[in-house]
mmCIF file of C-alpha atoms in Angstrom:
data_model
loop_
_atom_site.group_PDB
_atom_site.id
_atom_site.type_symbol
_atom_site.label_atom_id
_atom_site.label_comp_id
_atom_site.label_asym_id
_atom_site.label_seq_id
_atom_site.Cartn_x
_atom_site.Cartn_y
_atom_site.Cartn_z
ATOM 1 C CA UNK A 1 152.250 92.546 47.421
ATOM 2 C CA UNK A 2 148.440 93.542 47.536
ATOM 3 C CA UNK A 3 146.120 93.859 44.991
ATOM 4 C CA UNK A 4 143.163 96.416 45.697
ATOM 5 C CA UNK A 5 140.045 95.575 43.284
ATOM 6 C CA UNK A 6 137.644 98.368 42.392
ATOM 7 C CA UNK A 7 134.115 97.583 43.686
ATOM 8 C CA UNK A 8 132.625 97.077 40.078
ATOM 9 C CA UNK A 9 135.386 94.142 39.898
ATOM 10 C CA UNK A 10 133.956 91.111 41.308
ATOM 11 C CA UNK A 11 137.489 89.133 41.464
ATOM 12 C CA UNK A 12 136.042 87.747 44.381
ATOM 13 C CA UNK A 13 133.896 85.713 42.399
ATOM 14 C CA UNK A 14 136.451 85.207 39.949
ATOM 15 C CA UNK A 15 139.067 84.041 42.674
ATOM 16 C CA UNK A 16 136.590 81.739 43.515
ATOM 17 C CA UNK A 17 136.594 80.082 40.038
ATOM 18 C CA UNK A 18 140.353 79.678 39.564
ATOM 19 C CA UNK A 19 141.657 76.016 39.432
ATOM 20 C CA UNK A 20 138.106 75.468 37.084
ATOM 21 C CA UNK A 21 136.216 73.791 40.131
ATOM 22 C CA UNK A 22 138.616 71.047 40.064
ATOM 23 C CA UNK A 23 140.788 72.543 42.994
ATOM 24 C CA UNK A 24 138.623 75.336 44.333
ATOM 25 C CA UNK A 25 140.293 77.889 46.876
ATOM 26 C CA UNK A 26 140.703 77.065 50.520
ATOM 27 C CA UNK A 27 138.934 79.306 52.883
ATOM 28 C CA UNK A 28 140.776 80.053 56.044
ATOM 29 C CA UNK A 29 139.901 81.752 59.091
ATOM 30 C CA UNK A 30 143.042 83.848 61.201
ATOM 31 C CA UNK A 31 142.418 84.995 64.736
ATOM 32 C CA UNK A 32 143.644 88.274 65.193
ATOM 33 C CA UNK A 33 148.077 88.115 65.612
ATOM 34 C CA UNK A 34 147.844 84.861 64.433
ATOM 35 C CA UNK A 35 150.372 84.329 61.447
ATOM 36 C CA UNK A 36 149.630 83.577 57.923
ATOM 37 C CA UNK A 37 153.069 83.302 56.405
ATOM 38 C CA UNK A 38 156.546 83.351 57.979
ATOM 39 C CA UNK A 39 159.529 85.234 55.865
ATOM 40 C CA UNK A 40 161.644 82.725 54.098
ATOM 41 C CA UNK A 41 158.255 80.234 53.866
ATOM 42 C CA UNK A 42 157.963 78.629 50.193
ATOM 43 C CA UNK A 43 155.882 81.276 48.572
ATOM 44 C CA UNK A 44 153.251 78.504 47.101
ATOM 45 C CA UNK A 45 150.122 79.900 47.536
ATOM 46 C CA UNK A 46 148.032 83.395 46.893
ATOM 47 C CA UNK A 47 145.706 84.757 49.245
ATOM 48 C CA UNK A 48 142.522 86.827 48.374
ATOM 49 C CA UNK A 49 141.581 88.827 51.559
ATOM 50 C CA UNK A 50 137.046 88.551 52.062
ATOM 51 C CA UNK A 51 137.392 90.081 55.290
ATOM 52 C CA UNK A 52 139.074 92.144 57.888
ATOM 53 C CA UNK A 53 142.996 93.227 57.900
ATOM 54 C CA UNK A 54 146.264 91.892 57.313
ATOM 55 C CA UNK A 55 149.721 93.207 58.484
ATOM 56 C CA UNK A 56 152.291 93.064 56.480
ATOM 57 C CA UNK A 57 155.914 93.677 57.926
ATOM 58 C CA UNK A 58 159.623 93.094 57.224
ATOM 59 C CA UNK A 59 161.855 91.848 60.021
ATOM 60 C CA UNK A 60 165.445 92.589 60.374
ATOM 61 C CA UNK A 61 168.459 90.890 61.739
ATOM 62 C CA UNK A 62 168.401 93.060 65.095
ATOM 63 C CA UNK A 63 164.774 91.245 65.639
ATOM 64 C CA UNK A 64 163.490 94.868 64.610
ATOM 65 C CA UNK A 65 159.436 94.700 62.693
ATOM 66 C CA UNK A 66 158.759 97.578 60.614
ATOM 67 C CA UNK A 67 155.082 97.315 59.368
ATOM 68 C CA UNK A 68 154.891 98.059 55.808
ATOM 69 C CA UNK A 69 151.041 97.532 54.929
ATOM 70 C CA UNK A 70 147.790 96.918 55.969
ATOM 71 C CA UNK A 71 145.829 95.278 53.486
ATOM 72 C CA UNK A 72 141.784 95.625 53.483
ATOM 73 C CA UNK A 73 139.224 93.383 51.860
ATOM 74 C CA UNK A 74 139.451 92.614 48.426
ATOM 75 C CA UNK A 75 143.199 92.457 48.258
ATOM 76 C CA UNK A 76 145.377 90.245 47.090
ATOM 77 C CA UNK A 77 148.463 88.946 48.936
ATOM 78 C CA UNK A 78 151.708 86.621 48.129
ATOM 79 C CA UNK A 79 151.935 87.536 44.902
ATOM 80 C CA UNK A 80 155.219 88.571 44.628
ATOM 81 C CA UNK A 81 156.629 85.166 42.799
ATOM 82 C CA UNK A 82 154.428 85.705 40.118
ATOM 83 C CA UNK A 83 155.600 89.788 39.538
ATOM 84 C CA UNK A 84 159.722 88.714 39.775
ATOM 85 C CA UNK A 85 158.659 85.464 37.340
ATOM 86 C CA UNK A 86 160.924 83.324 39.816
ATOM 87 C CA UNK A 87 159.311 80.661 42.055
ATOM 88 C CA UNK A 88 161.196 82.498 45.665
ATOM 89 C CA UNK A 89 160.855 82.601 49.702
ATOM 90 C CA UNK A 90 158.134 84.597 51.148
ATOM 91 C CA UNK A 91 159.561 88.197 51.759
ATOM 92 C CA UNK A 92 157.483 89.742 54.116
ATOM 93 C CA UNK A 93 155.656 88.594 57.493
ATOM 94 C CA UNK A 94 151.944 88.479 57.317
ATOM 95 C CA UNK A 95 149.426 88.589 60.348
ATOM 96 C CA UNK A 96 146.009 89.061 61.140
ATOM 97 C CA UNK A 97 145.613 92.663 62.204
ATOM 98 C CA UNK A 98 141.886 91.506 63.088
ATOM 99 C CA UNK A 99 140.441 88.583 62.742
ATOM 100 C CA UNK A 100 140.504 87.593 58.841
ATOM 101 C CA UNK A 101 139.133 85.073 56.399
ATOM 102 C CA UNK A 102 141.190 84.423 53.201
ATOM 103 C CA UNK A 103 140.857 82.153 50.345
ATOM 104 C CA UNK A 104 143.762 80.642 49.073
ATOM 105 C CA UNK A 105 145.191 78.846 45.715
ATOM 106 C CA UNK A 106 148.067 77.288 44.484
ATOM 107 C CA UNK A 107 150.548 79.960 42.936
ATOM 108 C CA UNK A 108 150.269 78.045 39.448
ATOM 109 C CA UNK A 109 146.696 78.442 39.059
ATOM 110 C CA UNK A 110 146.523 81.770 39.472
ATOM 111 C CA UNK A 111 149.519 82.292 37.360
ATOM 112 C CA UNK A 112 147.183 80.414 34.675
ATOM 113 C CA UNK A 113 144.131 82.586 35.256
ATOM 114 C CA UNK A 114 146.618 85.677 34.742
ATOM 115 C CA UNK A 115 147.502 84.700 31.347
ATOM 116 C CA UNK A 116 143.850 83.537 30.653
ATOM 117 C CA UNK A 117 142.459 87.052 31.720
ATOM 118 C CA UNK A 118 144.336 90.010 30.694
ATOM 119 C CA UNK A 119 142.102 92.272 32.829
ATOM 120 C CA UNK A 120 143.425 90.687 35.860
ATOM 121 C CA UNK A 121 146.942 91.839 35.269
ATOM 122 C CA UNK A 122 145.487 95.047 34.894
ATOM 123 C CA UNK A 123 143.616 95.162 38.356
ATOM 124 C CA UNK A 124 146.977 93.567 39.506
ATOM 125 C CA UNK A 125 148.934 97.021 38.142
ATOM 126 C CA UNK A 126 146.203 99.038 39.656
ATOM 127 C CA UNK A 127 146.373 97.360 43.337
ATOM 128 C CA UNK A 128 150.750 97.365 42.932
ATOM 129 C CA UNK A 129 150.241 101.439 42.681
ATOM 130 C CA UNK A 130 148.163 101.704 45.667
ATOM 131 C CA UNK A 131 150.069 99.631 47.300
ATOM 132 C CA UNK A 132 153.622 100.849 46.623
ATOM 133 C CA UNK A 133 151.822 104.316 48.025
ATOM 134 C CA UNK A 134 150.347 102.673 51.189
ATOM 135 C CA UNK A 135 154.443 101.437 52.171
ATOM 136 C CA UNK A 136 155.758 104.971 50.975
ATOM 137 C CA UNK A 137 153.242 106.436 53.542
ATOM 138 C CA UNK A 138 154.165 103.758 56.236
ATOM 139 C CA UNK A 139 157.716 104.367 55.753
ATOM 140 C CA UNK A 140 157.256 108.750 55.921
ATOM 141 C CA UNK A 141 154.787 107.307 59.277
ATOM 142 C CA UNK A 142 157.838 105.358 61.345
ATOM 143 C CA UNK A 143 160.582 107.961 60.534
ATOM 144 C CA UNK A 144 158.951 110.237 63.198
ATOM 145 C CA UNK A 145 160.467 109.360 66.303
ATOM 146 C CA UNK A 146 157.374 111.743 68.363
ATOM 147 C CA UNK A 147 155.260 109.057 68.736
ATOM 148 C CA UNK A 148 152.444 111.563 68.808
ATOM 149 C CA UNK A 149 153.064 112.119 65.136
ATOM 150 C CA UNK A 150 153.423 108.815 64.283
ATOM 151 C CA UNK A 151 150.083 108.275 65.796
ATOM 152 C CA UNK A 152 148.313 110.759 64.098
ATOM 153 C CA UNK A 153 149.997 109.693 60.482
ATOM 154 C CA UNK A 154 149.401 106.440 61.202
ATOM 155 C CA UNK A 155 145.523 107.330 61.740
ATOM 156 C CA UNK A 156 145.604 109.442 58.800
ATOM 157 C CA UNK A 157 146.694 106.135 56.719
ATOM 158 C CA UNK A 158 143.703 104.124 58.421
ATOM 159 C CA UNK A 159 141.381 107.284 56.956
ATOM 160 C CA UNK A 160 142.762 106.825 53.732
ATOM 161 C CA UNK A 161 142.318 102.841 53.252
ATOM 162 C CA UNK A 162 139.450 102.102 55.493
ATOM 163 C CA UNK A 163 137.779 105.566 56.401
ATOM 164 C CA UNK A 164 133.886 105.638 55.767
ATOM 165 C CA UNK A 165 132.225 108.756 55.816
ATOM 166 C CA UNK A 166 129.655 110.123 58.308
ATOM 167 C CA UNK A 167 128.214 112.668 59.886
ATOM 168 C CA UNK A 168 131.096 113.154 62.547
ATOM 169 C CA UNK A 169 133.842 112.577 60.784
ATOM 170 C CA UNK A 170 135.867 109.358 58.936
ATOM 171 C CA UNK A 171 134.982 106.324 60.585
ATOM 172 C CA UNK A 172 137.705 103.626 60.586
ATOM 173 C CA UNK A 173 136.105 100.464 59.658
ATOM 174 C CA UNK A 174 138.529 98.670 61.944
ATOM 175 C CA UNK A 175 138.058 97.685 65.530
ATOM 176 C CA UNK A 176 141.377 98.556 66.546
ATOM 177 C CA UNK A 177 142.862 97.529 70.044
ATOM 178 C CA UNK A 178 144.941 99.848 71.608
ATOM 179 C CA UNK A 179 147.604 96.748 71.438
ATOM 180 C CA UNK A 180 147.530 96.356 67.824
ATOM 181 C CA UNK A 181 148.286 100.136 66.809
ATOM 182 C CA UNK A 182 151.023 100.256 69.089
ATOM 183 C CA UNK A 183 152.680 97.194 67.084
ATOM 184 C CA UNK A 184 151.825 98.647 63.833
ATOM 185 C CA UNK A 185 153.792 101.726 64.888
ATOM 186 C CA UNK A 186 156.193 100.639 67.307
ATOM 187 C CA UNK A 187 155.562 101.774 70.145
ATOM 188 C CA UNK A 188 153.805 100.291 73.679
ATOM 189 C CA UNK A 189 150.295 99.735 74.787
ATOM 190 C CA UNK A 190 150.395 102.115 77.478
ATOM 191 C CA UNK A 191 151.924 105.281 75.251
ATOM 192 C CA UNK A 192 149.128 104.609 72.495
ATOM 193 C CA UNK A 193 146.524 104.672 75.192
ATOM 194 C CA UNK A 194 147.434 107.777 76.689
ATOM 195 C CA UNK A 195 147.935 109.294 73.298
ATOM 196 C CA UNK A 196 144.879 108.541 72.118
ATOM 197 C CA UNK A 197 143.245 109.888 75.520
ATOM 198 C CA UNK A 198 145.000 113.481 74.515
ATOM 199 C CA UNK A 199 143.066 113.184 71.200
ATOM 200 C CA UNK A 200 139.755 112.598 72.345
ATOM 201 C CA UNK A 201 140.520 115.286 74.963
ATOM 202 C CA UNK A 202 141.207 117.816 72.458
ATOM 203 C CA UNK A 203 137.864 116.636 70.394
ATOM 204 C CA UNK A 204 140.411 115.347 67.108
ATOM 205 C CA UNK A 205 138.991 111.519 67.692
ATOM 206 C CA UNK A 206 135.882 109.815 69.644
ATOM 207 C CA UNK A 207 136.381 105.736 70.293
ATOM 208 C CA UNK A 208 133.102 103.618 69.977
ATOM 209 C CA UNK A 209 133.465 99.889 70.380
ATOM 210 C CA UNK A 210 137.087 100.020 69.148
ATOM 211 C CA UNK A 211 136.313 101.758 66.067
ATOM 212 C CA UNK A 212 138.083 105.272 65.877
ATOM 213 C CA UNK A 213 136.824 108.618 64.268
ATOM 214 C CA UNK A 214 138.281 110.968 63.229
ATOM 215 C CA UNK A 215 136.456 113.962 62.807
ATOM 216 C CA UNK A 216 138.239 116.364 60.702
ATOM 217 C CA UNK A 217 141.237 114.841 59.578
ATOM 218 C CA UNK A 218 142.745 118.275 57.940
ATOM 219 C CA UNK A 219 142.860 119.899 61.048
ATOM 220 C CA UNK A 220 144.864 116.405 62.780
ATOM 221 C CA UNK A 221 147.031 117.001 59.967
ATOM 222 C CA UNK A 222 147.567 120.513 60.302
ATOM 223 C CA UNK A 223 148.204 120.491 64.242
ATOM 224 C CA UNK A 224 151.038 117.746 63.682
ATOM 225 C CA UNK A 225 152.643 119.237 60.423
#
């Protein structure tokens, strides 16, 4: 589960208080594909996301991966123990979708700092929301089987939760390897490259240092509706 913190929310600074200074959070550094929790790990610690992108996915029996979020700075992660109120496994699989750093504390002192601070439960409601939309969108994203359409959904997504505005178009503030989006979405390296060649043909996207724009996304909507 992620929780997405309004910018007037430092919980940053207040993630960095929890334990009271007597067990301050780890910080951790990921490569990018590198994993940060297994399904079926003890779910004993929380992770607060300071920068770059983490994958979340479920994996099935077949060996199938469906990607069900990707979760930007100032989230939240491995929370879900303390939303069922039963100490469990971890769920999902989570991985570096770029290089990340994370700080990390045990499950129980968060769960303290919860009850000690209503107004992060609240923030916690808020990030579940956008969340539970992000994995609706994902879901609507993979049951195209074009994998032009998945492309372009999947891009509209990355507009949504990372896009910064400027004078071209939504920049996403990701530096995306042709390798990576073709795991989120399930498909191969060499379709998402020449995929992404058509868009730039057509004008839809430019590419600079592995950040994507997108330069109107209504009309990439529009031309795959």
């Amino acid at each position: 589960m992620e929780l997405s913190v309004p910018q007037d929310k430092p919980l940053a600074a207040v993630f960095r208080r929890i334990g009271g200074g007597a067990y301050p959070p780890v910080v951790e550094a990921f490569d990018r594909g590198k994993t940060i929790f297994f399904p079926g790990d003890p779910a004993e610690r929380v992770y607060f996301l300071l920068k770059g992108a983490v994958k979340l996915s479920r994996v099935y029996e077949a060996g199938e991966e469906i990607t069900v979020a990707l979760l930007r700075e100032n989230s939240v992660f491995g929370v879900l123990s303390l939303i069922t109120g039963q100490r469990s496994d971890r769920f999902y699989h989570a991985v570096a979708f770029t290089p990340v750093e994370l700080l990390s504390s045990p499950i129980e002192q968060v769960e303290q700092a919860l009850k000690n601070n209503p107004d992060l439960s609240i923030l916690m409601l808020q990030g579940l929301s956008s969340r539970i939309l992000q994995t609706e969108m994902m879901i609507e994203t993979l049951a195209h089987r074009d994998m032009g359409s998945r492309l372009v959904s999947f891009l509209l997504i990355l507009c949504r939760d990372f896009g910064v505005p400027t004078p071209e178009g939504i920049r996403i503030d990701l530096k995306l390897s042709h390798q990576a989006i073709a795991e989120a979405i399930g498909s191969t390296r060499v379709t998402v490259t020449r995929l992404l060649g058509d868009l730039r043909q057509e004008e839809m996207i430019s590419i600079h240092k592995k950040k994507i724009t997108v330069h109107n996304p209504v009309a990439l909507s529009q031309q795959f509706a």
